[in-house]
Amino acid sequence: AASSPPSSSGVAAGGEALEGSEAGGEARRFHSLLPLHPERLHAALERHARRAAESRPTVGGIVWLASQPKLQGAVRTDEAGGVAVEPGEPWWACVPRDEWPAGLAEDIAALWHEPHGDRQSELLLWGGAASDREELALALAACACTSAEAEAWAEGDSALDDPFAAQWAPLLAATADEDRNAAIQSDVNQAFKRLTLSSAGPRKPPSAAEAAPGGTKAAAPAFVAPTPRS
């Protein structure tokens, strides 16, 4: 069974890993501010899963896949020792600021790095042999994209392979539908608001009935006929 991760406060620079007392003793923390290449990450995790169970570290945390800029990749180790990378929560960088909870900006200030916001990878490797934790950490660091690769993903280069795409596709499609429906509803609401204002028309001057006290029609002025002279 997969064990719970030890507590640790060590944070490494992009693409590096901390060990020993800096990462909680029997754990190693991997942290990167660069997106991870999904094909290389998939291959690294497959190699990791083939290791002997007694020496294989457990892995957990979140990753930033270069191919998925909107959602976190939630990383977990299953009972058999396999590592899954599943669609997670949206990055706050993709959520409009007016939808952020109060105080969030201050809470995540230390995680925020322009121009990518809170996107980053943060994994904890624990248990197993120290040499295997070291090897996995180095393999993860090698998954970081080069600048050219990151630009290609950002431009939607279809020639780049993403082994996680099929697994993520259903949720991404549902998310796209939700976003599209929300946008349509917003457009309908705005159109209805404009229509309501338009049908009201410009305000006219009050009629005599409206201007009279109590809202009753004002009496016409009496006509006084001239008195004929004798």
mmCIF file of C-alpha atoms in Angstrom:
data_model
loop_
_atom_site.group_PDB
_atom_site.id
_atom_site.type_symbol
_atom_site.label_atom_id
_atom_site.label_comp_id
_atom_site.label_asym_id
_atom_site.label_seq_id
_atom_site.Cartn_x
_atom_site.Cartn_y
_atom_site.Cartn_z
ATOM 1 C CA ALA A 1 0.000 0.000 0.000
ATOM 2 C CA ALA A 2 1.158 3.530 -0.644
ATOM 3 C CA SER A 3 2.198 5.357 2.507
ATOM 4 C CA SER A 4 1.432 8.927 3.448
ATOM 5 C CA PRO A 5 4.073 11.515 2.540
ATOM 6 C CA PRO A 6 6.257 12.883 5.337
ATOM 7 C CA SER A 7 5.963 16.546 6.175
ATOM 8 C CA SER A 8 8.660 18.675 4.606
ATOM 9 C CA SER A 9 9.341 22.358 4.086
ATOM 10 C CA GLY A 10 12.297 22.142 1.696
ATOM 11 C CA VAL A 11 11.803 23.860 -1.660
ATOM 12 C CA ALA A 12 14.282 23.627 -4.477
ATOM 13 C CA ALA A 13 15.009 25.880 -7.398
ATOM 14 C CA GLY A 14 13.465 25.106 -10.791
ATOM 15 C CA GLY A 15 14.332 21.624 -11.986
ATOM 16 C CA GLU A 16 16.332 20.709 -8.869
ATOM 17 C CA ALA A 17 15.679 18.370 -5.940
ATOM 18 C CA LEU A 18 16.513 18.703 -2.247
ATOM 19 C CA GLU A 19 17.537 15.791 -0.084
ATOM 20 C CA GLY A 20 18.400 14.850 3.494
ATOM 21 C CA SER A 21 17.368 17.218 6.277
ATOM 22 C CA GLU A 22 16.379 19.852 3.721
ATOM 23 C CA ALA A 23 13.616 17.605 2.381
ATOM 24 C CA GLY A 24 12.511 15.770 5.512
ATOM 25 C CA GLY A 25 15.072 12.968 5.982
ATOM 26 C CA GLU A 26 13.847 9.975 3.970
ATOM 27 C CA ALA A 27 12.253 12.142 1.295
ATOM 28 C CA ARG A 28 13.315 14.188 -1.655
ATOM 29 C CA ARG A 29 11.427 17.172 -2.981
ATOM 30 C CA PHE A 30 11.387 18.038 -6.659
ATOM 31 C CA HIS A 31 10.368 21.552 -7.697
ATOM 32 C CA SER A 32 10.411 23.143 -11.137
ATOM 33 C CA LEU A 33 9.154 26.438 -12.513
ATOM 34 C CA LEU A 34 9.470 25.071 -16.050
ATOM 35 C CA PRO A 35 6.726 23.035 -17.750
ATOM 36 C CA LEU A 36 7.423 19.307 -17.995
ATOM 37 C CA HIS A 37 7.541 17.583 -21.361
ATOM 38 C CA PRO A 38 4.681 15.043 -21.203
ATOM 39 C CA GLU A 39 6.397 12.396 -23.351
ATOM 40 C CA ARG A 40 9.573 12.435 -21.278
ATOM 41 C CA LEU A 41 7.601 12.498 -18.030
ATOM 42 C CA HIS A 42 5.487 9.525 -19.117
ATOM 43 C CA ALA A 43 8.618 7.553 -20.015
ATOM 44 C CA ALA A 44 10.320 8.425 -16.708
ATOM 45 C CA LEU A 45 7.298 7.286 -14.688
ATOM 46 C CA GLU A 46 7.045 4.047 -16.671
ATOM 47 C CA ARG A 47 10.691 3.247 -15.928
ATOM 48 C CA HIS A 48 10.063 4.074 -12.281
ATOM 49 C CA ALA A 49 7.069 1.691 -12.091
ATOM 50 C CA ARG A 50 9.211 -1.208 -13.343
ATOM 51 C CA ARG A 51 11.601 -0.984 -10.396
ATOM 52 C CA ALA A 52 11.524 -3.526 -7.588
ATOM 53 C CA ALA A 53 8.783 -2.660 -5.089
ATOM 54 C CA GLU A 54 11.116 -2.683 -2.061
ATOM 55 C CA SER A 55 13.353 0.038 -3.498
ATOM 56 C CA ARG A 56 10.766 2.044 -5.418
ATOM 57 C CA PRO A 57 9.937 5.470 -3.916
ATOM 58 C CA THR A 58 6.358 6.673 -3.648
ATOM 59 C CA VAL A 59 5.538 9.842 -5.610
ATOM 60 C CA GLY A 60 2.872 12.479 -4.991
ATOM 61 C CA GLY A 61 2.172 16.132 -5.726
ATOM 62 C CA ILE A 62 1.309 18.280 -8.720
ATOM 63 C CA VAL A 63 2.947 18.888 -12.086
ATOM 64 C CA TRP A 64 2.683 21.475 -14.827
ATOM 65 C CA LEU A 65 2.431 19.627 -18.135
ATOM 66 C CA ALA A 66 3.519 21.738 -21.086
ATOM 67 C CA SER A 67 0.590 20.349 -23.077
ATOM 68 C CA GLN A 68 -1.996 21.282 -20.427
ATOM 69 C CA PRO A 69 -1.560 24.934 -19.409
ATOM 70 C CA LYS A 70 -4.994 25.298 -17.768
ATOM 71 C CA LEU A 71 -5.131 22.414 -15.294
ATOM 72 C CA GLN A 72 -2.761 21.020 -12.692
ATOM 73 C CA GLY A 73 -1.606 17.441 -13.123
ATOM 74 C CA ALA A 74 -2.424 15.585 -9.914
ATOM 75 C CA VAL A 75 0.216 12.924 -9.306
ATOM 76 C CA ARG A 76 -0.510 9.901 -7.096
ATOM 77 C CA THR A 77 0.930 6.444 -6.552
ATOM 78 C CA ASP A 78 -1.557 3.574 -6.556
ATOM 79 C CA GLU A 79 -1.503 0.398 -4.467
ATOM 80 C CA ALA A 80 0.471 -1.483 -7.130
ATOM 81 C CA GLY A 81 3.166 1.192 -7.288
ATOM 82 C CA GLY A 82 2.049 2.726 -10.567
ATOM 83 C CA VAL A 83 2.092 6.518 -10.832
ATOM 84 C CA ALA A 84 -0.921 8.293 -12.347
ATOM 85 C CA VAL A 85 -1.029 11.866 -13.630
ATOM 86 C CA GLU A 86 -4.685 12.915 -13.605
ATOM 87 C CA PRO A 87 -6.463 16.181 -14.428
ATOM 88 C CA GLY A 88 -6.515 18.367 -11.331
ATOM 89 C CA GLU A 89 -7.746 21.804 -10.348
ATOM 90 C CA PRO A 90 -7.337 24.858 -12.590
ATOM 91 C CA TRP A 91 -4.242 26.956 -12.069
ATOM 92 C CA TRP A 92 -5.207 30.236 -10.421
ATOM 93 C CA ALA A 93 -3.437 31.963 -13.314
ATOM 94 C CA CYS A 94 -6.363 30.776 -15.488
ATOM 95 C CA VAL A 95 -9.084 32.010 -13.139
ATOM 96 C CA PRO A 96 -10.251 35.655 -13.532
ATOM 97 C CA ARG A 97 -9.064 37.769 -10.632
ATOM 98 C CA ASP A 98 -12.600 38.858 -9.766
ATOM 99 C CA GLU A 99 -13.415 35.199 -9.039
ATOM 100 C CA TRP A 100 -10.550 34.711 -6.572
ATOM 101 C CA PRO A 101 -11.466 34.230 -2.890
ATOM 102 C CA ALA A 102 -10.628 37.128 -0.603
ATOM 103 C CA GLY A 103 -7.003 37.036 0.534
ATOM 104 C CA LEU A 104 -5.875 34.512 -2.098
ATOM 105 C CA ALA A 105 -3.451 36.893 -3.792
ATOM 106 C CA GLU A 106 -1.527 37.266 -0.522
ATOM 107 C CA ASP A 107 -1.692 33.539 0.211
ATOM 108 C CA ILE A 108 -0.101 32.513 -3.093
ATOM 109 C CA ALA A 109 2.251 35.459 -3.523
ATOM 110 C CA ALA A 110 5.291 33.258 -2.855
ATOM 111 C CA LEU A 111 4.134 30.803 -5.548
ATOM 112 C CA TRP A 112 3.493 33.450 -8.185
ATOM 113 C CA HIS A 113 6.107 33.882 -10.915
ATOM 114 C CA GLU A 114 5.445 36.018 -13.988
ATOM 115 C CA PRO A 115 4.596 35.378 -16.724
ATOM 116 C CA HIS A 116 3.250 31.945 -15.774
ATOM 117 C CA GLY A 117 1.559 32.760 -12.481
ATOM 118 C CA ASP A 118 1.273 29.802 -10.093
ATOM 119 C CA ARG A 119 2.115 27.129 -12.670
ATOM 120 C CA GLN A 120 4.890 24.870 -11.395
ATOM 121 C CA SER A 121 5.698 21.285 -10.457
ATOM 122 C CA GLU A 122 6.019 20.201 -6.839
ATOM 123 C CA LEU A 123 6.599 16.511 -6.136
ATOM 124 C CA LEU A 124 7.637 14.637 -3.022
ATOM 125 C CA LEU A 125 9.482 11.329 -3.336
ATOM 126 C CA TRP A 126 9.555 9.254 -0.177
ATOM 127 C CA GLY A 127 10.358 5.740 0.952
ATOM 128 C CA GLY A 128 12.329 3.203 -1.044
ATOM 129 C CA ALA A 129 16.069 3.344 -1.465
ATOM 130 C CA ALA A 130 17.943 6.627 -1.325
ATOM 131 C CA SER A 131 19.700 5.820 -4.603
ATOM 132 C CA ASP A 132 16.333 5.333 -6.330
ATOM 133 C CA ARG A 133 15.022 8.628 -4.963
ATOM 134 C CA GLU A 134 18.143 10.271 -6.340
ATOM 135 C CA GLU A 135 17.763 8.636 -9.744
ATOM 136 C CA LEU A 136 14.059 9.516 -10.012
ATOM 137 C CA ALA A 137 14.719 13.129 -9.019
ATOM 138 C CA LEU A 138 17.330 13.457 -11.750
ATOM 139 C CA ALA A 139 14.983 11.825 -14.275
ATOM 140 C CA LEU A 140 12.242 14.318 -13.369
ATOM 141 C CA ALA A 141 14.657 17.235 -13.743
ATOM 142 C CA ALA A 142 15.447 15.988 -17.260
ATOM 143 C CA CYS A 143 11.726 16.251 -18.112
ATOM 144 C CA ALA A 144 11.770 20.057 -17.932
ATOM 145 C CA CYS A 145 11.107 21.640 -21.313
ATOM 146 C CA THR A 146 13.667 23.669 -23.160
ATOM 147 C CA SER A 147 12.618 27.162 -24.209
ATOM 148 C CA ALA A 148 12.037 25.966 -27.783
ATOM 149 C CA GLU A 149 9.867 23.061 -26.598
ATOM 150 C CA ALA A 150 7.817 25.295 -24.307
ATOM 151 C CA GLU A 151 7.203 27.746 -27.159
ATOM 152 C CA ALA A 152 6.151 24.898 -29.459
ATOM 153 C CA TRP A 153 3.585 23.647 -26.944
ATOM 154 C CA ALA A 154 2.287 27.190 -26.410
ATOM 155 C CA GLU A 155 1.816 27.551 -30.179
ATOM 156 C CA GLY A 156 -0.107 24.263 -30.377
ATOM 157 C CA ASP A 157 2.434 22.264 -32.368
ATOM 158 C CA SER A 158 0.498 19.055 -33.140
ATOM 159 C CA ALA A 159 3.711 17.191 -33.970
ATOM 160 C CA LEU A 160 4.568 16.976 -30.265
ATOM 161 C CA ASP A 161 3.343 13.786 -28.595
ATOM 162 C CA ASP A 162 1.320 13.816 -25.377
ATOM 163 C CA PRO A 163 0.783 10.319 -23.907
ATOM 164 C CA PHE A 164 -1.613 11.777 -21.319
ATOM 165 C CA ALA A 165 -3.926 13.366 -23.922
ATOM 166 C CA ALA A 166 -6.374 10.457 -24.261
ATOM 167 C CA GLN A 167 -6.864 10.201 -20.496
ATOM 168 C CA TRP A 168 -7.368 13.938 -20.118
ATOM 169 C CA ALA A 169 -9.616 14.386 -23.172
ATOM 170 C CA PRO A 170 -13.031 13.609 -21.550
ATOM 171 C CA LEU A 171 -12.547 16.081 -18.708
ATOM 172 C CA LEU A 172 -11.120 18.746 -20.998
ATOM 173 C CA ALA A 173 -14.135 18.345 -23.294
ATOM 174 C CA ALA A 174 -16.522 18.658 -20.336
ATOM 175 C CA THR A 175 -14.628 21.712 -19.077
ATOM 176 C CA ALA A 176 -14.787 23.289 -22.532
ATOM 177 C CA ASP A 177 -18.549 22.654 -22.647
ATOM 178 C CA GLU A 178 -18.979 24.274 -19.231
ATOM 179 C CA ASP A 179 -16.944 27.298 -20.287
ATOM 180 C CA ARG A 180 -18.886 27.583 -23.558
ATOM 181 C CA ASN A 181 -22.250 27.295 -21.779
ATOM 182 C CA ALA A 182 -21.197 29.899 -19.227
ATOM 183 C CA ALA A 183 -20.128 32.259 -22.031
ATOM 184 C CA ILE A 184 -23.440 31.728 -23.862
ATOM 185 C CA GLN A 185 -25.423 32.386 -20.693
ATOM 186 C CA SER A 186 -23.423 35.555 -20.076
ATOM 187 C CA ASP A 187 -24.138 36.755 -23.639
ATOM 188 C CA VAL A 188 -27.864 36.007 -23.196
ATOM 189 C CA ASN A 189 -27.966 37.913 -19.926
ATOM 190 C CA GLN A 190 -26.247 40.915 -21.474
ATOM 191 C CA ALA A 191 -28.552 40.857 -24.518
ATOM 192 C CA PHE A 192 -31.640 40.657 -22.298
ATOM 193 C CA LYS A 193 -30.375 43.584 -20.245
ATOM 194 C CA ARG A 194 -29.832 45.679 -23.388
ATOM 195 C CA LEU A 195 -33.274 44.709 -24.707
ATOM 196 C CA THR A 196 -34.954 45.696 -21.444
ATOM 197 C CA LEU A 197 -33.269 49.087 -21.453
ATOM 198 C CA SER A 198 -34.099 49.618 -25.131
ATOM 199 C CA SER A 199 -37.798 48.751 -24.757
ATOM 200 C CA ALA A 200 -38.152 51.269 -21.953
ATOM 201 C CA GLY A 201 -37.259 54.036 -24.430
ATOM 202 C CA PRO A 202 -36.303 57.623 -23.592
ATOM 203 C CA ARG A 203 -38.176 59.171 -20.714
ATOM 204 C CA LYS A 204 -40.939 61.539 -21.874
ATOM 205 C CA PRO A 205 -42.000 64.776 -20.151
ATOM 206 C CA PRO A 206 -44.870 64.152 -17.717
ATOM 207 C CA SER A 207 -48.368 64.551 -19.123
ATOM 208 C CA ALA A 208 -50.921 66.902 -17.579
ATOM 209 C CA ALA A 209 -52.408 63.984 -15.677
ATOM 210 C CA GLU A 210 -49.016 62.963 -14.338
ATOM 211 C CA ALA A 211 -48.097 66.535 -13.427
ATOM 212 C CA ALA A 212 -51.301 67.284 -11.517
ATOM 213 C CA PRO A 213 -51.337 66.769 -7.747
ATOM 214 C CA GLY A 214 -52.421 63.255 -6.909
ATOM 215 C CA GLY A 215 -51.920 62.130 -10.487
ATOM 216 C CA THR A 216 -55.354 63.408 -11.679
ATOM 217 C CA LYS A 217 -55.790 65.359 -14.858
ATOM 218 C CA ALA A 218 -55.347 69.092 -14.362
ATOM 219 C CA ALA A 219 -58.478 71.173 -15.088
ATOM 220 C CA ALA A 220 -58.424 73.306 -18.215
ATOM 221 C CA PRO A 221 -58.347 77.071 -17.507
ATOM 222 C CA ALA A 222 -61.825 78.688 -17.563
ATOM 223 C CA PHE A 223 -62.605 80.862 -20.634
ATOM 224 C CA VAL A 224 -64.190 84.154 -19.717
ATOM 225 C CA ALA A 225 -66.238 85.659 -22.507
ATOM 226 C CA PRO A 226 -66.043 89.424 -22.892
ATOM 227 C CA THR A 227 -69.080 91.267 -21.733
ATOM 228 C CA PRO A 228 -70.764 92.981 -24.712
ATOM 229 C CA ARG A 229 -71.153 96.733 -24.420
ATOM 230 C CA SER A 230 -74.603 98.262 -24.507
#
